[in-house]
Short mmCIF file of C-alpha atoms and ligand atoms in Angstrom, two decimals:
data_model
loop_
_atom_site.label_atom_id
_atom_site.label_comp_id
_atom_site.label_asym_id
_atom_site.label_seq_id
_atom_site.Cartn_x
_atom_site.Cartn_y
_atom_site.Cartn_z
CA MET Y 1404 -38.79 -35.82 -149.42
CA SER Y 1405 -38.12 -34.58 -152.93
CA THR Y 1406 -37.24 -36.87 -155.84
CA ALA Y 1407 -35.56 -35.98 -159.13
CA SER Y 1408 -38.09 -34.57 -161.58
CA ASP Y 1409 -38.18 -37.00 -164.53
CA ASN Y 1410 -37.82 -34.47 -167.28
CA LEU Y 1411 -36.41 -31.35 -165.73
CA ILE Y 1412 -33.06 -30.16 -167.07
CA LEU Y 1413 -31.45 -27.50 -164.93
CA VAL Y 1414 -29.30 -25.11 -166.96
CA THR Y 1415 -26.97 -22.65 -165.27
CA GLY Y 1416 -25.81 -19.47 -166.96
CA GLY Y 1417 -28.72 -17.06 -166.54
CA GLN Y 1418 -28.90 -14.66 -169.48
CA GLY Y 1419 -25.74 -16.03 -171.11
CA GLN Y 1420 -25.81 -16.90 -174.79
CA LEU Y 1421 -25.61 -20.71 -174.48
CA ALA Y 1422 -28.10 -20.78 -171.60
CA SER Y 1423 -30.48 -18.60 -173.66
CA SER Y 1424 -30.21 -20.97 -176.62
CA LEU Y 1425 -30.88 -23.96 -174.36
CA LYS Y 1426 -33.91 -22.22 -172.91
CA THR Y 1427 -35.33 -21.41 -176.34
CA LEU Y 1428 -34.64 -24.82 -177.87
CA GLY Y 1429 -35.27 -26.97 -174.79
CA GLY Y 1430 -38.69 -25.53 -174.08
CA SER Y 1431 -40.60 -26.38 -170.92
CA ARG Y 1432 -38.30 -29.19 -169.82
CA VAL Y 1433 -35.49 -26.65 -169.30
CA VAL Y 1434 -35.21 -24.38 -166.28
CA VAL Y 1435 -32.47 -21.76 -166.48
CA VAL Y 1436 -31.00 -20.33 -163.31
CA GLY Y 1437 -28.65 -17.40 -162.88
CA ARG Y 1438 -27.24 -15.11 -160.24
CA PRO Y 1439 -28.09 -14.41 -157.50
CA GLU Y 1440 -30.34 -17.50 -157.22
CA PHE Y 1441 -27.51 -19.72 -158.43
CA ASP Y 1442 -23.95 -18.50 -157.93
CA LEU Y 1443 -20.94 -20.71 -158.56
CA ALA Y 1444 -19.08 -18.56 -156.02
CA ALA Y 1445 -21.67 -19.25 -153.29
CA PRO Y 1446 -21.98 -23.01 -152.59
CA GLU Y 1447 -25.13 -22.61 -150.49
CA THR Y 1448 -27.00 -21.22 -153.51
CA MET Y 1449 -26.08 -24.29 -155.56
CA ALA Y 1450 -27.36 -26.69 -152.89
CA ALA Y 1451 -30.56 -24.66 -152.52
CA THR Y 1452 -31.13 -24.60 -156.29
CA LEU Y 1453 -30.77 -28.38 -156.62
CA ALA Y 1454 -33.10 -28.88 -153.65
CA ARG Y 1455 -35.65 -26.52 -155.17
CA TYR Y 1456 -35.80 -27.95 -158.69
CA THR Y 1457 -34.68 -31.59 -158.12
CA PRO Y 1458 -33.50 -31.87 -161.74
CA SER Y 1459 -32.76 -35.17 -163.45
CA LEU Y 1460 -29.78 -33.61 -165.24
CA VAL Y 1461 -27.70 -30.42 -164.93
CA VAL Y 1462 -26.04 -28.48 -167.75
CA ASN Y 1463 -23.43 -26.05 -166.46
CA ALA Y 1464 -23.32 -23.24 -169.03
CA ALA Y 1465 -22.25 -20.64 -166.45
CA ALA Y 1466 -18.66 -19.49 -166.41
CA TRP Y 1467 -16.37 -16.52 -166.03
CA THR Y 1468 -16.00 -15.73 -169.75
CA ALA Y 1469 -14.31 -12.32 -169.53
CA VAL Y 1470 -10.97 -13.65 -170.74
CA ASP Y 1471 -8.93 -10.45 -170.35
CA LEU Y 1472 -10.48 -9.43 -167.02
CA ALA Y 1473 -9.67 -12.87 -165.60
CA GLU Y 1474 -5.97 -11.96 -165.72
CA SER Y 1475 -6.53 -9.45 -162.91
CA GLU Y 1476 -9.59 -11.06 -161.25
CA VAL Y 1477 -8.15 -14.49 -160.55
CA GLY Y 1478 -10.35 -15.16 -157.53
CA GLY Y 1479 -13.60 -14.58 -159.39
CA ALA Y 1480 -12.48 -16.64 -162.38
CA THR Y 1481 -11.33 -19.49 -160.13
CA ALA Y 1482 -14.63 -19.54 -158.24
CA ALA Y 1483 -16.75 -19.56 -161.40
CA ASN Y 1484 -14.60 -21.88 -163.51
CA GLU Y 1485 -12.92 -24.26 -161.06
CA THR Y 1486 -14.04 -24.46 -157.44
CA GLY Y 1487 -17.70 -23.68 -158.20
CA PRO Y 1488 -18.05 -26.37 -160.87
CA ALA Y 1489 -16.22 -28.80 -158.55
CA GLU Y 1490 -18.79 -28.17 -155.82
CA LEU Y 1491 -21.67 -28.41 -158.31
CA ALA Y 1492 -20.30 -31.75 -159.52
CA ARG Y 1493 -19.98 -32.99 -155.93
CA LEU Y 1494 -23.60 -32.07 -155.22
CA CYS Y 1495 -24.73 -33.73 -158.45
CA ALA Y 1496 -22.82 -36.91 -157.60
CA ALA Y 1497 -24.33 -37.04 -154.13
CA GLN Y 1498 -27.79 -36.85 -155.65
CA GLY Y 1499 -27.19 -39.15 -158.62
CA ILE Y 1500 -27.60 -36.35 -161.18
CA PRO Y 1501 -25.51 -36.57 -164.39
CA LEU Y 1502 -23.72 -33.35 -165.32
CA ILE Y 1503 -22.88 -31.79 -168.67
CA HIS Y 1504 -20.17 -29.17 -168.16
CA VAL Y 1505 -19.02 -26.72 -170.83
CA SER Y 1506 -15.35 -25.86 -171.32
CA THR Y 1507 -13.15 -24.15 -173.86
CA ASP Y 1508 -10.49 -24.37 -176.57
CA TYR Y 1509 -8.44 -21.95 -174.43
CA VAL Y 1510 -7.20 -24.96 -172.43
CA TYR Y 1511 -4.74 -25.25 -175.34
CA ALA Y 1512 -1.79 -23.01 -176.20
CA GLY Y 1513 -2.59 -23.19 -179.91
CA ASP Y 1514 0.85 -24.28 -181.04
CA LYS Y 1515 0.15 -27.85 -182.18
CA GLY Y 1516 -0.16 -26.98 -185.85
CA THR Y 1517 -3.09 -29.34 -186.49
CA ALA Y 1518 -6.50 -29.77 -184.85
CA TYR Y 1519 -6.37 -30.82 -181.21
CA VAL Y 1520 -7.83 -34.15 -180.10
CA GLU Y 1521 -9.10 -34.80 -176.58
CA THR Y 1522 -6.06 -36.87 -175.63
CA ASP Y 1523 -3.66 -33.99 -176.29
CA PRO Y 1524 -2.25 -32.55 -173.06
CA VAL Y 1525 -3.77 -29.24 -171.99
CA THR Y 1526 -1.42 -26.25 -172.17
CA PRO Y 1527 -3.41 -23.19 -171.03
CA GLN Y 1528 -1.68 -19.81 -171.33
CA THR Y 1529 -4.15 -17.61 -169.46
CA VAL Y 1530 -6.00 -17.43 -166.14
CA TYR Y 1531 -9.24 -18.19 -168.00
CA GLY Y 1532 -7.70 -21.23 -169.70
CA ARG Y 1533 -6.03 -22.51 -166.52
CA THR Y 1534 -9.18 -22.18 -164.41
CA LYS Y 1535 -11.31 -23.86 -167.09
CA ALA Y 1536 -8.78 -26.71 -167.46
CA ALA Y 1537 -8.72 -27.21 -163.69
CA GLY Y 1538 -12.52 -27.10 -163.64
CA GLU Y 1539 -12.75 -29.92 -166.19
CA GLN Y 1540 -10.60 -32.20 -164.05
CA ALA Y 1541 -12.38 -31.25 -160.84
CA VAL Y 1542 -15.79 -31.97 -162.39
CA LEU Y 1543 -14.75 -35.37 -163.75
CA LYS Y 1544 -13.20 -36.30 -160.41
CA ALA Y 1545 -16.20 -35.27 -158.32
CA GLN Y 1546 -18.92 -36.65 -160.62
CA PRO Y 1547 -17.80 -39.58 -162.81
CA ARG Y 1548 -21.13 -39.29 -164.64
CA SER Y 1549 -20.04 -36.09 -166.34
CA VAL Y 1550 -19.74 -35.11 -169.98
CA VAL Y 1551 -17.34 -32.19 -170.51
CA LEU Y 1552 -17.77 -30.35 -173.80
CA ARG Y 1553 -14.97 -28.08 -175.00
CA THR Y 1554 -16.39 -25.57 -177.39
CA ALA Y 1555 -14.92 -22.48 -179.09
CA TRP Y 1556 -15.62 -19.04 -180.56
CA VAL Y 1557 -19.29 -19.11 -179.53
CA TYR Y 1558 -21.58 -16.62 -181.26
CA SER Y 1559 -25.31 -16.22 -181.72
CA GLY Y 1560 -27.94 -13.79 -182.89
CA HIS Y 1561 -28.62 -12.84 -179.28
CA CYS Y 1562 -26.39 -11.56 -176.46
CA LYS Y 1563 -23.03 -9.87 -176.91
CA ASN Y 1564 -20.59 -11.76 -179.12
CA PHE Y 1565 -18.02 -11.30 -181.88
CA VAL Y 1566 -20.41 -11.81 -184.81
CA ARG Y 1567 -22.88 -9.20 -183.56
CA THR Y 1568 -20.05 -6.82 -182.68
CA MET Y 1569 -18.70 -7.09 -186.23
CA VAL Y 1570 -22.12 -6.54 -187.82
CA ASN Y 1571 -22.67 -3.47 -185.63
CA ALA Y 1572 -19.16 -2.19 -186.38
CA GLY Y 1573 -19.76 -2.69 -190.11
CA ALA Y 1574 -22.90 -0.58 -189.89
CA LYS Y 1575 -20.92 2.37 -188.53
CA ASN Y 1576 -17.48 2.09 -190.17
CA THR Y 1577 -16.13 1.95 -193.70
CA HIS Y 1578 -12.77 0.48 -192.63
CA LEU Y 1579 -12.33 -2.34 -190.11
CA LYS Y 1580 -9.27 -4.20 -188.82
CA VAL Y 1581 -9.59 -7.78 -187.58
CA VAL Y 1582 -6.96 -10.28 -186.45
CA GLY Y 1583 -6.26 -12.64 -189.32
CA ASP Y 1584 -3.58 -14.97 -187.93
CA GLN Y 1585 -5.53 -16.79 -185.21
CA TYR Y 1586 -7.52 -19.84 -186.25
CA GLY Y 1587 -10.37 -21.73 -184.63
CA CYS Y 1588 -13.78 -23.31 -185.06
CA PRO Y 1589 -16.66 -20.82 -184.72
CA THR Y 1590 -19.69 -22.31 -182.98
CA ASN Y 1591 -23.28 -21.13 -183.19
CA ALA Y 1592 -24.77 -21.26 -179.66
CA ASP Y 1593 -28.03 -22.70 -181.03
CA ASP Y 1594 -26.13 -25.52 -182.75
CA LEU Y 1595 -24.24 -26.27 -179.54
CA ALA Y 1596 -27.51 -26.20 -177.58
CA LYS Y 1597 -29.06 -28.71 -180.01
CA ALA Y 1598 -26.01 -30.95 -179.62
CA ILE Y 1599 -26.31 -30.74 -175.83
CA LEU Y 1600 -30.01 -31.59 -175.96
CA GLY Y 1601 -29.13 -34.58 -178.16
CA ILE Y 1602 -26.65 -35.75 -175.52
CA VAL Y 1603 -29.26 -35.15 -172.81
CA ASP Y 1604 -31.68 -37.48 -174.63
CA GLN Y 1605 -29.07 -40.21 -174.81
CA ILE Y 1606 -28.13 -39.87 -171.14
CA LYS Y 1607 -31.79 -39.95 -170.17
CA ALA Y 1608 -32.28 -43.16 -172.15
CA GLY Y 1609 -29.80 -44.67 -169.69
CA TRP Y 1610 -26.37 -43.59 -168.52
CA GLN Y 1611 -23.52 -45.55 -170.10
CA ASP Y 1612 -20.04 -45.30 -168.65
CA ARG Y 1613 -18.59 -44.79 -172.16
CA PHE Y 1614 -20.31 -41.36 -172.18
CA ALA Y 1615 -18.08 -40.03 -169.39
CA GLY Y 1616 -15.21 -37.75 -170.30
CA ILE Y 1617 -14.09 -34.85 -172.44
CA TYR Y 1618 -15.35 -34.04 -175.95
CA HIS Y 1619 -14.63 -31.31 -178.45
CA ALA Y 1620 -17.90 -29.75 -179.65
CA CYS Y 1621 -17.57 -26.96 -182.23
CA GLY Y 1622 -19.02 -25.83 -185.50
CA THR Y 1623 -17.71 -27.86 -188.46
CA GLY Y 1624 -14.83 -26.27 -190.35
CA ASP Y 1625 -12.48 -23.51 -189.29
CA THR Y 1626 -11.42 -19.98 -190.10
CA SER Y 1627 -9.65 -16.94 -188.66
CA TRP Y 1628 -11.28 -14.09 -186.72
CA HIS Y 1629 -10.93 -12.10 -189.95
CA GLY Y 1630 -12.70 -14.87 -191.90
CA LEU Y 1631 -15.48 -14.93 -189.34
CA ALA Y 1632 -15.87 -11.15 -189.49
CA VAL Y 1633 -16.03 -11.11 -193.30
CA ALA Y 1634 -18.62 -13.92 -193.26
CA ALA Y 1635 -20.79 -12.00 -190.77
CA LEU Y 1636 -20.51 -8.80 -192.80
CA GLU Y 1637 -21.35 -10.62 -196.03
CA GLU Y 1638 -24.43 -12.14 -194.41
CA ALA Y 1639 -25.44 -8.67 -193.21
CA THR Y 1640 -25.60 -7.46 -196.84
CA ARG Y 1641 -28.61 -9.79 -197.32
CA HIS Y 1642 -30.34 -7.49 -194.82
CA GLY Y 1643 -29.49 -4.33 -196.71
CA GLN Y 1644 -26.29 -3.43 -194.83
CA THR Y 1645 -23.44 -2.13 -196.98
CA MET Y 1646 -20.16 -4.04 -196.97
CA PRO Y 1647 -17.35 -1.91 -195.48
CA VAL Y 1648 -14.88 -0.56 -198.03
CA GLU Y 1649 -12.06 -2.45 -196.34
CA VAL Y 1650 -11.86 -5.27 -193.77
CA ALA Y 1651 -8.13 -5.55 -193.17
CA ALA Y 1652 -6.54 -8.68 -191.75
CA ILE Y 1653 -4.06 -7.63 -189.08
CA ARG Y 1654 -1.52 -9.58 -187.02
CA THR Y 1655 -1.97 -10.61 -183.40
CA GLU Y 1656 0.81 -8.24 -182.32
CA ASP Y 1657 -1.10 -5.33 -183.84
CA TRP Y 1658 -4.06 -6.01 -181.52
CA PRO Y 1659 -2.52 -6.49 -178.04
CA THR Y 1660 -4.74 -7.93 -175.31
CA PRO Y 1661 -4.03 -8.68 -171.62
CA ALA Y 1662 -4.67 -12.41 -172.19
CA LYS Y 1663 -2.76 -14.16 -174.97
CA ARG Y 1664 -5.13 -15.97 -177.35
CA PRO Y 1665 -4.23 -19.37 -178.82
CA GLN Y 1666 -2.79 -18.96 -182.32
CA ASP Y 1667 -4.48 -22.08 -183.66
CA SER Y 1668 -7.05 -23.76 -181.43
CA ARG Y 1669 -8.84 -25.81 -184.05
CA LEU Y 1670 -10.53 -28.77 -182.37
CA ASP Y 1671 -11.12 -32.20 -183.89
CA CYS Y 1672 -14.72 -33.08 -182.98
CA SER Y 1673 -14.81 -36.65 -184.31
CA LYS Y 1674 -15.08 -38.21 -180.83
CA LEU Y 1675 -18.44 -36.49 -180.34
CA GLU Y 1676 -19.62 -38.05 -183.58
CA ARG Y 1677 -18.22 -41.49 -182.71
CA VAL Y 1678 -19.77 -41.70 -179.25
CA PHE Y 1679 -22.98 -39.66 -179.57
CA GLY Y 1680 -23.49 -39.57 -183.37
CA ILE Y 1681 -23.54 -35.76 -183.23
CA ARG Y 1682 -21.81 -33.42 -185.67
CA LEU Y 1683 -22.45 -29.68 -185.51
CA PRO Y 1684 -23.35 -27.82 -188.74
CA GLU Y 1685 -20.80 -25.90 -190.80
CA TRP Y 1686 -19.78 -22.70 -189.02
CA ARG Y 1687 -20.65 -20.60 -192.13
CA ASP Y 1688 -24.27 -21.82 -192.06
CA GLY Y 1689 -24.43 -20.94 -188.40
CA VAL Y 1690 -23.23 -17.40 -189.11
CA ALA Y 1691 -26.03 -16.90 -191.67
CA ARG Y 1692 -28.64 -17.99 -189.11
CA ALA Y 1693 -27.14 -15.86 -186.34
CA VAL Y 1694 -27.07 -12.77 -188.54
CA ASP Y 1695 -30.70 -13.39 -189.54
CA GLU Y 1696 -31.64 -13.58 -185.86
CA HIS Y 1697 -29.63 -10.44 -185.13
CA PHE Y 1698 -31.56 -8.43 -187.70
CA ALA Y 1699 -34.90 -9.97 -186.71
CA SER Y 1700 -34.35 -8.94 -183.08
CA LYS Y 1701 -32.90 -5.49 -183.82
CA PRO Y 1702 -35.16 -2.65 -182.85
CA ALA Y 1703 -36.57 -0.97 -186.00
N1 NAP B 1258 -18.31 -17.36 -175.55
C1 NAP B 1258 -17.31 -18.06 -176.12
O1 NAP B 1258 -16.76 -17.65 -177.14
C2 NAP B 1258 -16.88 -19.36 -175.53
C3 NAP B 1258 -15.80 -20.04 -176.11
C4 NAP B 1258 -15.39 -21.26 -175.58
C5 NAP B 1258 -16.05 -21.78 -174.50
N2 NAP B 1258 -17.09 -21.10 -173.93
C6 NAP B 1258 -17.76 -21.68 -172.78
O2 NAP B 1258 -19.12 -21.87 -173.10
C7 NAP B 1258 -19.91 -21.72 -171.92
C8 NAP B 1258 -21.05 -20.75 -172.20
O3 NAP B 1258 -20.51 -19.50 -172.57
P1 NAP B 1258 -21.42 -18.30 -173.08
O4 NAP B 1258 -20.86 -17.86 -174.37
O5 NAP B 1258 -22.85 -18.64 -172.96
O6 NAP B 1258 -21.00 -17.22 -171.99
P2 NAP B 1258 -21.77 -15.91 -171.48
O7 NAP B 1258 -22.71 -15.44 -172.51
O8 NAP B 1258 -20.70 -15.00 -170.98
O9 NAP B 1258 -22.61 -16.46 -170.26
C9 NAP B 1258 -21.98 -16.90 -169.08
C10 NAP B 1258 -22.98 -16.80 -167.97
O10 NAP B 1258 -22.34 -17.28 -166.78
C11 NAP B 1258 -22.80 -16.49 -165.72
N3 NAP B 1258 -21.87 -16.47 -164.59
C12 NAP B 1258 -20.67 -15.85 -164.51
N4 NAP B 1258 -20.15 -16.04 -163.29
C13 NAP B 1258 -21.06 -16.77 -162.60
C14 NAP B 1258 -21.10 -17.28 -161.27
N5 NAP B 1258 -20.12 -17.05 -160.39
N6 NAP B 1258 -22.17 -17.99 -160.90
C15 NAP B 1258 -23.19 -18.21 -161.75
N7 NAP B 1258 -23.22 -17.76 -163.01
C16 NAP B 1258 -22.15 -17.04 -163.43
C17 NAP B 1258 -22.99 -15.09 -166.28
O11 NAP B 1258 -23.96 -14.50 -165.48
P3 NAP B 1258 -24.06 -12.93 -165.20
O12 NAP B 1258 -24.95 -12.43 -166.31
O13 NAP B 1258 -24.69 -12.86 -163.84
O14 NAP B 1258 -22.68 -12.37 -165.24
C18 NAP B 1258 -23.46 -15.38 -167.69
O15 NAP B 1258 -24.86 -15.36 -167.77
C19 NAP B 1258 -18.94 -21.32 -170.82
O16 NAP B 1258 -18.55 -22.47 -170.12
C20 NAP B 1258 -17.74 -20.78 -171.57
O17 NAP B 1258 -16.54 -20.92 -170.83
C21 NAP B 1258 -17.53 -19.91 -174.44
#
């Protein structure tokens, strides 16, 4: 009979940006699984993965993150973001494995006017947001020993993300247009991974029921997509890239998307600091590090 491996942390999310950061920063105690070995849409693969690795803790960093595509692919988004995590949480509960599950600021409409706190009611406006909000509740119901982390605007120096897209666009274009009237808290995937590993250490020291529940976990400070783009492009100049002649701030209505983004999804992360003593670095510092990594990994 297998027993939980003392130190093994199972991370879902394959080649995703948060899973990659957890792999790099967690070292040998982290095993990352992805499709097809582990598929949130195929319950038998989840049971087989837990049986194979017998982890002492699971971090679910896998999700349907294609926000616009989710509007037309409701079944896939629901499986990855709601029913799959529910089944994973059920399996974890049955085997006494605590679960850290990652969620999103898109559970909010973005019309509060100040930073959201965890006790604010969720008001998702999109399929992605609705399935993630339902997933949070399903996870907490199925495995009371769960920590749900709502993060936002995740970027890194690896994988495909907004910061890298802007740096690449700035290398090819003299004029860029970026939405300037949506606000949020950009989060470096490495910083989030470090925060998660800090929570893992505290859970491993002994589960406490006060850990259970929802937390906001984002980079410190806030900006607009335009502010984030300008920061990334400014950091790129340290690597010899020329600043575009113009980076224009445009309005949401001038950049229509199938899924409506929250206008202002700033998240108050003080609960994370109160309970776990963890505060993520300033988002601007994270951008500098991500851009450095981007240029270090770029083929010559
Ligand atoms: N990226 C953001 O800006 C952002 C913002 C707020 C919250 N979040 C949350 O943060 C977490 C991590 O996001 P991320 O930025 O690392 O996303 P990501 O880079 O898109 O990675 C997501 C990973 O999930 C995997 N996945 C998708 N469907 C799956 C399924 N049915 N079964 C198993 N794996 C599946 C994908 O695998 P494949 O490669 O096989 O497709 C991908 O590797 C997610 O919970 C996301 O909702 C992200």
